[in-house]
CSV table of C-alpha atoms and ligand atoms in Angstrom, one decimal:
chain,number,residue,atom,x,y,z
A,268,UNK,CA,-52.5,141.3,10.3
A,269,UNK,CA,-53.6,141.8,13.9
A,270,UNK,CA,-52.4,145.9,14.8
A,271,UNK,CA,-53.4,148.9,17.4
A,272,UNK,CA,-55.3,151.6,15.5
A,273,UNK,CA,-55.9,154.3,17.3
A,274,UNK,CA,-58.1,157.2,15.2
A,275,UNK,CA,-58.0,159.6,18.0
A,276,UNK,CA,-56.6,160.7,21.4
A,277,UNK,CA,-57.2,158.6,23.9
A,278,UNK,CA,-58.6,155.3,22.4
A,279,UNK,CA,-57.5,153.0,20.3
A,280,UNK,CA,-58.4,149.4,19.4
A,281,UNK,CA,-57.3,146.4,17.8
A,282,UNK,CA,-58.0,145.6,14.0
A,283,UNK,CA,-57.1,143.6,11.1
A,284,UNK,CA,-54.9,145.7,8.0
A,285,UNK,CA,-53.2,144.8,5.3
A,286,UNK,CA,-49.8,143.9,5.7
A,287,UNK,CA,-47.5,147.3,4.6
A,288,UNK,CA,-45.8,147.5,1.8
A,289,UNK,CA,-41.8,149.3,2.5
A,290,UNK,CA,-41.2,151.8,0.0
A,291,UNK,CA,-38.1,153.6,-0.5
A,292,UNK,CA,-35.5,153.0,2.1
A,293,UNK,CA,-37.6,151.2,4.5
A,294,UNK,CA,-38.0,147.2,5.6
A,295,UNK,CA,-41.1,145.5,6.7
A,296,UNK,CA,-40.5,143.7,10.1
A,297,UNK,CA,-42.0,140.5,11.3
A,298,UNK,CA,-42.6,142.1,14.7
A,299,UNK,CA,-41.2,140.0,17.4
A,300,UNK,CA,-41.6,142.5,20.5
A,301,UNK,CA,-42.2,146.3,21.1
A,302,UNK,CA,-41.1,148.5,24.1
A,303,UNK,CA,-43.5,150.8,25.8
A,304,UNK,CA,-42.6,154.3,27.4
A,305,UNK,CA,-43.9,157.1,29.1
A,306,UNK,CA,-43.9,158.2,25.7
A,307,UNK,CA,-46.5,155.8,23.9
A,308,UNK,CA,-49.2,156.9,26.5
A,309,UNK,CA,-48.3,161.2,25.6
A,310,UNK,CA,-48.9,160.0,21.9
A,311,UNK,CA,-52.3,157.6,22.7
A,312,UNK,CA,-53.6,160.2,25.0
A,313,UNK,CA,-52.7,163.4,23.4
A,314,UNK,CA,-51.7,164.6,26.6
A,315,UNK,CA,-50.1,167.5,27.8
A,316,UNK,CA,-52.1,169.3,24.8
A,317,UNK,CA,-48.8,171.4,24.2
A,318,UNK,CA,-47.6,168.8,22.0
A,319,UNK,CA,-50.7,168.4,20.2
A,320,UNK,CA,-49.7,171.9,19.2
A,321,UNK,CA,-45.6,170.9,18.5
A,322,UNK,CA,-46.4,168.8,15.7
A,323,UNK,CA,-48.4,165.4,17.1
A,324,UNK,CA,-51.4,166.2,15.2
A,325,UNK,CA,-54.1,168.6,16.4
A,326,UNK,CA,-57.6,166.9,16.3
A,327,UNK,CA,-56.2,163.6,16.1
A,328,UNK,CA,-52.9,161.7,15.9
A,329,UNK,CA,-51.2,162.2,13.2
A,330,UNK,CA,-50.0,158.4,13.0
A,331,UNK,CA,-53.0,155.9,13.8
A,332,UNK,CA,-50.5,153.4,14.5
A,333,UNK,CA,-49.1,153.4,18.1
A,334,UNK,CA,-45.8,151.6,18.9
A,335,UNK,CA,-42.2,153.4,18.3
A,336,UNK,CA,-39.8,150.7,20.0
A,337,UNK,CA,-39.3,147.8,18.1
A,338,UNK,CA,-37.1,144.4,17.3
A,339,UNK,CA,-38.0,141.9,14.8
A,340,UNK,CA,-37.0,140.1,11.6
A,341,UNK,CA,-36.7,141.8,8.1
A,342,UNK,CA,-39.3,140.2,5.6
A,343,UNK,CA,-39.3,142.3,2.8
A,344,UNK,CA,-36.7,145.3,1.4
A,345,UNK,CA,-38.0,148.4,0.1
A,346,UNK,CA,-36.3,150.3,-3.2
A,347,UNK,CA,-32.6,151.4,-3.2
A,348,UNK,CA,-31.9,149.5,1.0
A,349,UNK,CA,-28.2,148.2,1.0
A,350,UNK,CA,-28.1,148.2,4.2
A,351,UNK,CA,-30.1,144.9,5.4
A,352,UNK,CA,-31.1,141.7,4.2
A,353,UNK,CA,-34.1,140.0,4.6
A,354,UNK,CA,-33.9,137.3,7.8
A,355,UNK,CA,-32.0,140.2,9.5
A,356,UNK,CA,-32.7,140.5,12.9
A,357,UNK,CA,-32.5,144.0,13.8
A,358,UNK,CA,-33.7,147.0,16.3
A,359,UNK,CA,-34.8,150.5,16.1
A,360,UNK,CA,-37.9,152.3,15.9
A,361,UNK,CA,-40.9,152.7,13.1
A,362,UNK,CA,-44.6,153.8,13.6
A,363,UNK,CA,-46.8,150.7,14.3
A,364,UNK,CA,-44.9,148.6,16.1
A,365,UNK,CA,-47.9,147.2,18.3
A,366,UNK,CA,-48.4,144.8,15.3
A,367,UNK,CA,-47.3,141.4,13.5
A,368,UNK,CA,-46.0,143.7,10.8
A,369,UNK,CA,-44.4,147.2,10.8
A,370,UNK,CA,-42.7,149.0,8.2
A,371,UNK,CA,-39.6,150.9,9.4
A,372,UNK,CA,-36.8,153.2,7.9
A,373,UNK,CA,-33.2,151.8,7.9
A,374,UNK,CA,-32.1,155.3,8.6
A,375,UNK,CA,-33.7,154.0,12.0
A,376,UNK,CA,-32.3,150.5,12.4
A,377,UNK,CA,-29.7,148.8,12.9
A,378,UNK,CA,-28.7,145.0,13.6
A,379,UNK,CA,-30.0,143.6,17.3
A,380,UNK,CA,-27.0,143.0,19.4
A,381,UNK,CA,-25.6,139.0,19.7
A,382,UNK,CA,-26.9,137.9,22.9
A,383,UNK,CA,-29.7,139.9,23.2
A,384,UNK,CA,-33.5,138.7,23.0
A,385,UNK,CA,-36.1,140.6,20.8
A,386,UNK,CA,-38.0,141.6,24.0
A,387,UNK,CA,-34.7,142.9,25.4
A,388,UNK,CA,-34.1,144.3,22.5
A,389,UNK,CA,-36.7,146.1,21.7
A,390,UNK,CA,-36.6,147.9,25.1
A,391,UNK,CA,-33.4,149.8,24.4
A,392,UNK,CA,-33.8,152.2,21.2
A,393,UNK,CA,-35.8,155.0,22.9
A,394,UNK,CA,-34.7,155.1,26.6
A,395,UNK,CA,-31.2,153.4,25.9
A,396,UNK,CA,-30.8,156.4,23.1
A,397,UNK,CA,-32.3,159.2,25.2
A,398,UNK,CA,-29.9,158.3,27.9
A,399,UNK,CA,-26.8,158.1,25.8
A,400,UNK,CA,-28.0,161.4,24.3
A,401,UNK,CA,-28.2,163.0,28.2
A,402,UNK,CA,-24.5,161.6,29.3
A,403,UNK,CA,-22.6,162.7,26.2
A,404,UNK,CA,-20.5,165.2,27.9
A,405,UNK,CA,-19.7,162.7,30.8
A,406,UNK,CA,-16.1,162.1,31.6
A,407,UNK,CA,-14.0,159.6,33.6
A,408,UNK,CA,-14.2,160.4,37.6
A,409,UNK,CA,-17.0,163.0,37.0
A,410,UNK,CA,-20.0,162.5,39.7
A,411,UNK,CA,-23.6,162.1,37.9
A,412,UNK,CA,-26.5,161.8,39.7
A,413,UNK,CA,-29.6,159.9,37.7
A,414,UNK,CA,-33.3,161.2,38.9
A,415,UNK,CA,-35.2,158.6,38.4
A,416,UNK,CA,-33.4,156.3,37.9
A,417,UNK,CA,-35.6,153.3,37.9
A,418,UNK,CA,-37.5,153.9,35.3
A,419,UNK,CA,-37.0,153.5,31.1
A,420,UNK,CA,-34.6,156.2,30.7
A,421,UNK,CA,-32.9,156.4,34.1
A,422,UNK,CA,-32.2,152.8,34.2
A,423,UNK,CA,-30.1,153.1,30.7
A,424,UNK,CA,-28.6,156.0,32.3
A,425,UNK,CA,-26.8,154.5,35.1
A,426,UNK,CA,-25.2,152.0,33.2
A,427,UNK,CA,-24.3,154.1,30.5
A,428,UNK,CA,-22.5,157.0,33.0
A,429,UNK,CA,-20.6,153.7,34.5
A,430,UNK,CA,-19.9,152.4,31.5
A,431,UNK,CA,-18.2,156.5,30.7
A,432,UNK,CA,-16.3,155.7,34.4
A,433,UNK,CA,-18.2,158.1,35.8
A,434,UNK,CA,-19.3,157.9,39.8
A,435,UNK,CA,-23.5,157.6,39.7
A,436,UNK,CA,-25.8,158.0,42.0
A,437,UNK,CA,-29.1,157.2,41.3
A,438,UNK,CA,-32.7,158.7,43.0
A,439,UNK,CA,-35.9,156.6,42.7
A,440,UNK,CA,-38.6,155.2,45.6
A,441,UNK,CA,-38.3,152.5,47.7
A,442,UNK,CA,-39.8,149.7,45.4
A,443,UNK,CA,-36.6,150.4,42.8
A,444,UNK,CA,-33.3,150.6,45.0
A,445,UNK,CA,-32.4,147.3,44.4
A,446,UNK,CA,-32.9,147.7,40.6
A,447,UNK,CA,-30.8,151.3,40.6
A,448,UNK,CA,-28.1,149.0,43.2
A,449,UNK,CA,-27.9,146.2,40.1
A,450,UNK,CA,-27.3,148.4,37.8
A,451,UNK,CA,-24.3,149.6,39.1
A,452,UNK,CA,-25.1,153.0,41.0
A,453,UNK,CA,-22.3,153.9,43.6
A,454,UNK,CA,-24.4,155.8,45.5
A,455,UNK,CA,-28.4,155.2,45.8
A,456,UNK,CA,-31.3,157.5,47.5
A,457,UNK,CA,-34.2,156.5,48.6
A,458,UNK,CA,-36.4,159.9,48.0
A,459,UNK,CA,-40.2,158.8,49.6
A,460,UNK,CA,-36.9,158.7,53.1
A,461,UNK,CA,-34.5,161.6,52.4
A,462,UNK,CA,-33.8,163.4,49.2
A,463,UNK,CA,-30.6,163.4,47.5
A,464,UNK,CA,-27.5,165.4,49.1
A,465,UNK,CA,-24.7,166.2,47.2
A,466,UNK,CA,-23.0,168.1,44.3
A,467,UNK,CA,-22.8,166.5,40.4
A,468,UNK,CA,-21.4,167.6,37.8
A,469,UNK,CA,-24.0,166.5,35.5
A,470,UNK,CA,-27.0,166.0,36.6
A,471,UNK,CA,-29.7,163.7,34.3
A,472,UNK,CA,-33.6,164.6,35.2
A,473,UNK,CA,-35.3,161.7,33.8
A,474,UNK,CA,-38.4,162.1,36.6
A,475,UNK,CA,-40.0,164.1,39.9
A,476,UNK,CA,-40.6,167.4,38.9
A,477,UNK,CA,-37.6,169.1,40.9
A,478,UNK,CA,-37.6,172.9,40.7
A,479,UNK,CA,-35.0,174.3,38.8
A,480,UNK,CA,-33.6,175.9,41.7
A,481,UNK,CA,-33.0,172.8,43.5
A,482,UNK,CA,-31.7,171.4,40.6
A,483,UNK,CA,-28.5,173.8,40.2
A,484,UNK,CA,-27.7,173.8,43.6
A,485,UNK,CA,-27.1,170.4,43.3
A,486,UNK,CA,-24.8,171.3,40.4
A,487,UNK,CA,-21.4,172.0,40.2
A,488,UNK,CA,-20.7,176.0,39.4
A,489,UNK,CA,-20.0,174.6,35.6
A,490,UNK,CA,-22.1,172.1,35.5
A,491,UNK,CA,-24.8,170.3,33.4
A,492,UNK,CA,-28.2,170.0,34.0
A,493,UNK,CA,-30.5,167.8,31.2
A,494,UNK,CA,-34.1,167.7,31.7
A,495,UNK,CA,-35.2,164.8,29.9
A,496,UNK,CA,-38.9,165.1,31.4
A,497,UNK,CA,-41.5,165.0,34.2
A,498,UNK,CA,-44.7,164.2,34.7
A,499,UNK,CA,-47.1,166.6,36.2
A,500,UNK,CA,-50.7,166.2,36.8
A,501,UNK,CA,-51.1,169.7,33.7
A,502,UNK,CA,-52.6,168.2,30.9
A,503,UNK,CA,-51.9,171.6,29.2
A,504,UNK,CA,-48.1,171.6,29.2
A,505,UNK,CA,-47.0,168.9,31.6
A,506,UNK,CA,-43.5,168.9,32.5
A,507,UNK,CA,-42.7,170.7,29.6
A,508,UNK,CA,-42.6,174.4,31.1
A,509,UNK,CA,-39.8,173.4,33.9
A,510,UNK,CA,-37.8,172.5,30.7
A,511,UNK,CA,-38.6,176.1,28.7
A,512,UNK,CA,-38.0,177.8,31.8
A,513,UNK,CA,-34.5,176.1,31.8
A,514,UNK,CA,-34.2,177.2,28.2
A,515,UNK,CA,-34.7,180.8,29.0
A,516,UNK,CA,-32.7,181.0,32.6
A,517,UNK,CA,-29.4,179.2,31.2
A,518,UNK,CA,-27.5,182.0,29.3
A,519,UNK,CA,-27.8,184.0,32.7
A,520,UNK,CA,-26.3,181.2,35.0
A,521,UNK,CA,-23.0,179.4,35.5
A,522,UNK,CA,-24.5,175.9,34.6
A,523,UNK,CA,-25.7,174.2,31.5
A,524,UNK,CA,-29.4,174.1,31.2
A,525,UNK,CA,-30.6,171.6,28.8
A,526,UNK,CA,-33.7,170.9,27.5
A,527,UNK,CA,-33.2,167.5,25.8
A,528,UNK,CA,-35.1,167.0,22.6
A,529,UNK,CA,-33.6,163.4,22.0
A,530,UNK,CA,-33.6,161.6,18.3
A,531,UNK,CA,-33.9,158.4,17.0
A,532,UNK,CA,-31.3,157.1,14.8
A,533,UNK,CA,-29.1,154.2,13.0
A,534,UNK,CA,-25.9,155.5,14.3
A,535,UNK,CA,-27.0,155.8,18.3
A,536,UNK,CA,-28.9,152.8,18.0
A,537,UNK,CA,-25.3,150.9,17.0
A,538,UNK,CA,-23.5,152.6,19.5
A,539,UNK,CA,-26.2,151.4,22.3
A,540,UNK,CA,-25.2,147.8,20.3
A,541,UNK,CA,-21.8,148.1,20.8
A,542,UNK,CA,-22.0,148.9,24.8
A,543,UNK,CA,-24.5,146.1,25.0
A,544,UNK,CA,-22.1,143.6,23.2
A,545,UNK,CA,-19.3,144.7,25.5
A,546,UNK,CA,-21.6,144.2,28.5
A,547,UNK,CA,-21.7,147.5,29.9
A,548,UNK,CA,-25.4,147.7,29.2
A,549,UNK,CA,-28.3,145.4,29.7
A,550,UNK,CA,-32.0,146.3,29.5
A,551,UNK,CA,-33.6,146.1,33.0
A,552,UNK,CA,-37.1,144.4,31.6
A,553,UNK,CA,-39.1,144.1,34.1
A,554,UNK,CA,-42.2,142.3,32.6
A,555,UNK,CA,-43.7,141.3,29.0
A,556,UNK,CA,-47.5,141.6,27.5
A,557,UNK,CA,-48.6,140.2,25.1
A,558,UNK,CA,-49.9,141.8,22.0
A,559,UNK,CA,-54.0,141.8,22.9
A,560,UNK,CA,-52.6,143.4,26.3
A,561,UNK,CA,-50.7,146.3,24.9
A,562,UNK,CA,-53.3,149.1,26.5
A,563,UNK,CA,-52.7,147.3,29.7
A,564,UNK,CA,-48.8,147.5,29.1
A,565,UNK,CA,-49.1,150.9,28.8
A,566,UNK,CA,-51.3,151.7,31.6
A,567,UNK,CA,-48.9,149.8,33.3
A,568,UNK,CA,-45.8,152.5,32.5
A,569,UNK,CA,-48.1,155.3,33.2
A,570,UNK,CA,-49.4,154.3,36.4
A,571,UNK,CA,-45.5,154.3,38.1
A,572,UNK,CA,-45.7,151.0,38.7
A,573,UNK,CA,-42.9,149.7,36.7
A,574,UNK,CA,-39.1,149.0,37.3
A,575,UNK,CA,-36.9,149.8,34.6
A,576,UNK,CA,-38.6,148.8,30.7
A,577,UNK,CA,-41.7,147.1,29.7
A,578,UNK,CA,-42.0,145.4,26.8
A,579,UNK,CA,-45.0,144.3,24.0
A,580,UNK,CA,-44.0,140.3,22.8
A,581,UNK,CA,-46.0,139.6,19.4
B,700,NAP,N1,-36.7,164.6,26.2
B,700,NAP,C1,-36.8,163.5,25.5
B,700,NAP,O1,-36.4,163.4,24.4
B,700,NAP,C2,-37.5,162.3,26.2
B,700,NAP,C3,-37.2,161.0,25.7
B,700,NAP,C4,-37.8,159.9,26.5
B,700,NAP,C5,-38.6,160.2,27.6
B,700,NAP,N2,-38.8,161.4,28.0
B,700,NAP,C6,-39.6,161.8,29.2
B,700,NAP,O2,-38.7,161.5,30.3
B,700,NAP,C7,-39.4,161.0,31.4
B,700,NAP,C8,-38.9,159.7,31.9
B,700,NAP,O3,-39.3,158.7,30.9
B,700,NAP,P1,-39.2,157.2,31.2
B,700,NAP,O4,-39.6,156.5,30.0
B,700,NAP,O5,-37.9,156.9,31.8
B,700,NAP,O6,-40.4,157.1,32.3
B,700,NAP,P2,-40.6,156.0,33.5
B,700,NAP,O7,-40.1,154.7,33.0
B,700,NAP,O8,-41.9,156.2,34.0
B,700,NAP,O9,-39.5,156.6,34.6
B,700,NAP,C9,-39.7,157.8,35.3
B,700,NAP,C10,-39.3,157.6,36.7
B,700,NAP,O10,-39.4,158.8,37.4
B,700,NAP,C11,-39.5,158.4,38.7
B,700,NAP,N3,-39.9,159.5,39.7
B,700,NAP,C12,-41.1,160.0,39.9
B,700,NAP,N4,-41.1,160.9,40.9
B,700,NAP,C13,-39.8,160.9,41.3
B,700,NAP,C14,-39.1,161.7,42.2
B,700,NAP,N5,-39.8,162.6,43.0
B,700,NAP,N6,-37.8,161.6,42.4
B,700,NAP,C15,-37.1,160.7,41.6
B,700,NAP,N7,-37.7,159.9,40.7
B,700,NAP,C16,-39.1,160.1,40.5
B,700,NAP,C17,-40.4,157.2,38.8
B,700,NAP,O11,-39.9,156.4,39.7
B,700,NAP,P3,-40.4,156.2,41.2
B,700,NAP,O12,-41.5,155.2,41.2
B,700,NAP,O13,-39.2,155.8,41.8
B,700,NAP,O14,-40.9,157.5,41.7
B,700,NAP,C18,-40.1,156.6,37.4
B,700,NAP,O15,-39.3,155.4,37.6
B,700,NAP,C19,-40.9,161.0,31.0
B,700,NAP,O16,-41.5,162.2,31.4
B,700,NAP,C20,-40.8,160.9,29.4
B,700,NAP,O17,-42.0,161.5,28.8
B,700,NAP,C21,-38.3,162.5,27.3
């Protein structure tokens, strides 16, 4: 089969493997499409080096397979799954997913949602679930203001805070108001004009780098702050530090500082289903590659340039 290999940080190139074999607990997957995040360039280009350090692989990546996001067909079952059948058509996320084939866990799957495409699909497990993680706390009538909310992770979290009945506003540059409006955002600003004004009572950092300061006085005096990144030009710790700052400043303030470490699992992945299902969520996918063009796809994330998800067909 035709995959990405990538033997270490910051190249990788296509080759022929051997189709894998599942083993306990796992399902091979006819790839039909892969998302792409900010994510998939961290782990091709080993960059900020922190997380080389937190468990990425020092010298090299620890998986030489790149690809997380994925939707596609079950093929083959591995020992003791229950859970799926092959012809399944299901979502989640494995390692390899820039391939015809992938091997994932079912603890990491879970059926694709009726109406959905694979490419849409495969957009939400990442983002969609890093958002939902963000807006857990939300209530009914609570104001939330999404930063960066044009992007992967911002655009899941407007229409998940909506879909909570909470009043969003969402932040992002010129090129994405229309995008943040479509989604459902109340309230839109336009930063490259006029930052946001305002107070929130959770606020959901999914992109600019704001200092913590600013951050918290946009807050409520009890409210929530979750950095779900940044992107800094540091290759040594990137956005990271704002986030262990926030760590270390929030048992001495009013608000919530959180650093969000989100995970990947059967059970969010279902409940991102369900909201899709009931039409409170669709995945803003902005454009397809296809599988020669995955380094282009995710140059194409990195370089800003894209609105809302961008998605690997195979
Ligand atoms: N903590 C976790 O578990 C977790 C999980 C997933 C992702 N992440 C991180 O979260 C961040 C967002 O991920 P993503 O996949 O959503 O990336 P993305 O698709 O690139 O979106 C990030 C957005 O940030 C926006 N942005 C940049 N400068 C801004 C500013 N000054 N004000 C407001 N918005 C600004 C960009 O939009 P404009 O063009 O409008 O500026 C972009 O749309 C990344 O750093 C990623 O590594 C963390």
């Amino acid at each position: 089969m035709k995959a990405l290999v990538q033997r270490r940080y910051g190249s990788a190139a296509f080759g022929d493997l051997d189709v894998p074999v599942p083993g306990s607990g796992e399902v091979l997957l006819e790839v039909r499409a892969a998302g792409v995040d900010m994510g998939t360039w961290h782990v091709l280009t080993g960059k900020p080096y922190l997380m080389r350090i937190l468990g990425f692989g020092f010298r090299g990546p620890k998986t030489p397979r790149p690809g997380r996001d994925v939707a596609g067909v079950v093929t083959r079952i591995g020992p003791g799954v229950t859970e799926f059948a092959v012809g399944d058509e299901v979502f989640g996320t494995c390692e390899g997913a820039f391939a015809e084939y992938a091997v994932a866990p079912v603890s990491r799957l879970a059926r694709k949602p009726a109406g959905l495409s694979f490419t849409e699909a495969a957009a939400v497990p990442i983002s969609g679930g890093t958002a939902l993680q963000g807006l857990r706390e939300v209530q009914a009538g609570q104001r939330v203001l999404v930063l960066g909310a044009g992007g992967g992770v911002g655009s899941f979290g407007v229409q998940i805070a909506k879909a909570k009945g909470a009043h969003v506003t969402g932040v992002c540059s010129t090129r994405k108001v229309e995008l943040v409006r479509s989604l459902g955002a109340d309230e839109v600003f336009d930063y490259t004009k006029a930052d946001f004004t305002g107070t929130y009572d959770l606020i959901l950092d999914c992109g600019g780098n704001r200092p913590l300061s600013r951050l918290r006085k946009a807050s409520t005096p009890r409210g929530t702050v979750v950095l779900v990144g940044a992107e800094t030009d540091g290759s040594l710790t990137g956005g990271l530090e704002r986030a262990l700052r926030a760590v270390a400043l929030n048992p001495f303030v009013s608000q919530k500082l959180v650093m969000l470490m989100s995970t990947e699992r059967a059970d969010i992945f279902d409940e991102l289903r369900v909201l899709i299902e009931a039409g409170s969520v669709k995945p803003a996918v902005e454009r397809t590659f296809p599988l020669p063009e995955a380094l282009e796809a995710i140059e194409h994330v990195y370089s800003r340039r894209s609105l809302g998800k961008v998605v690997v067909t195979i």
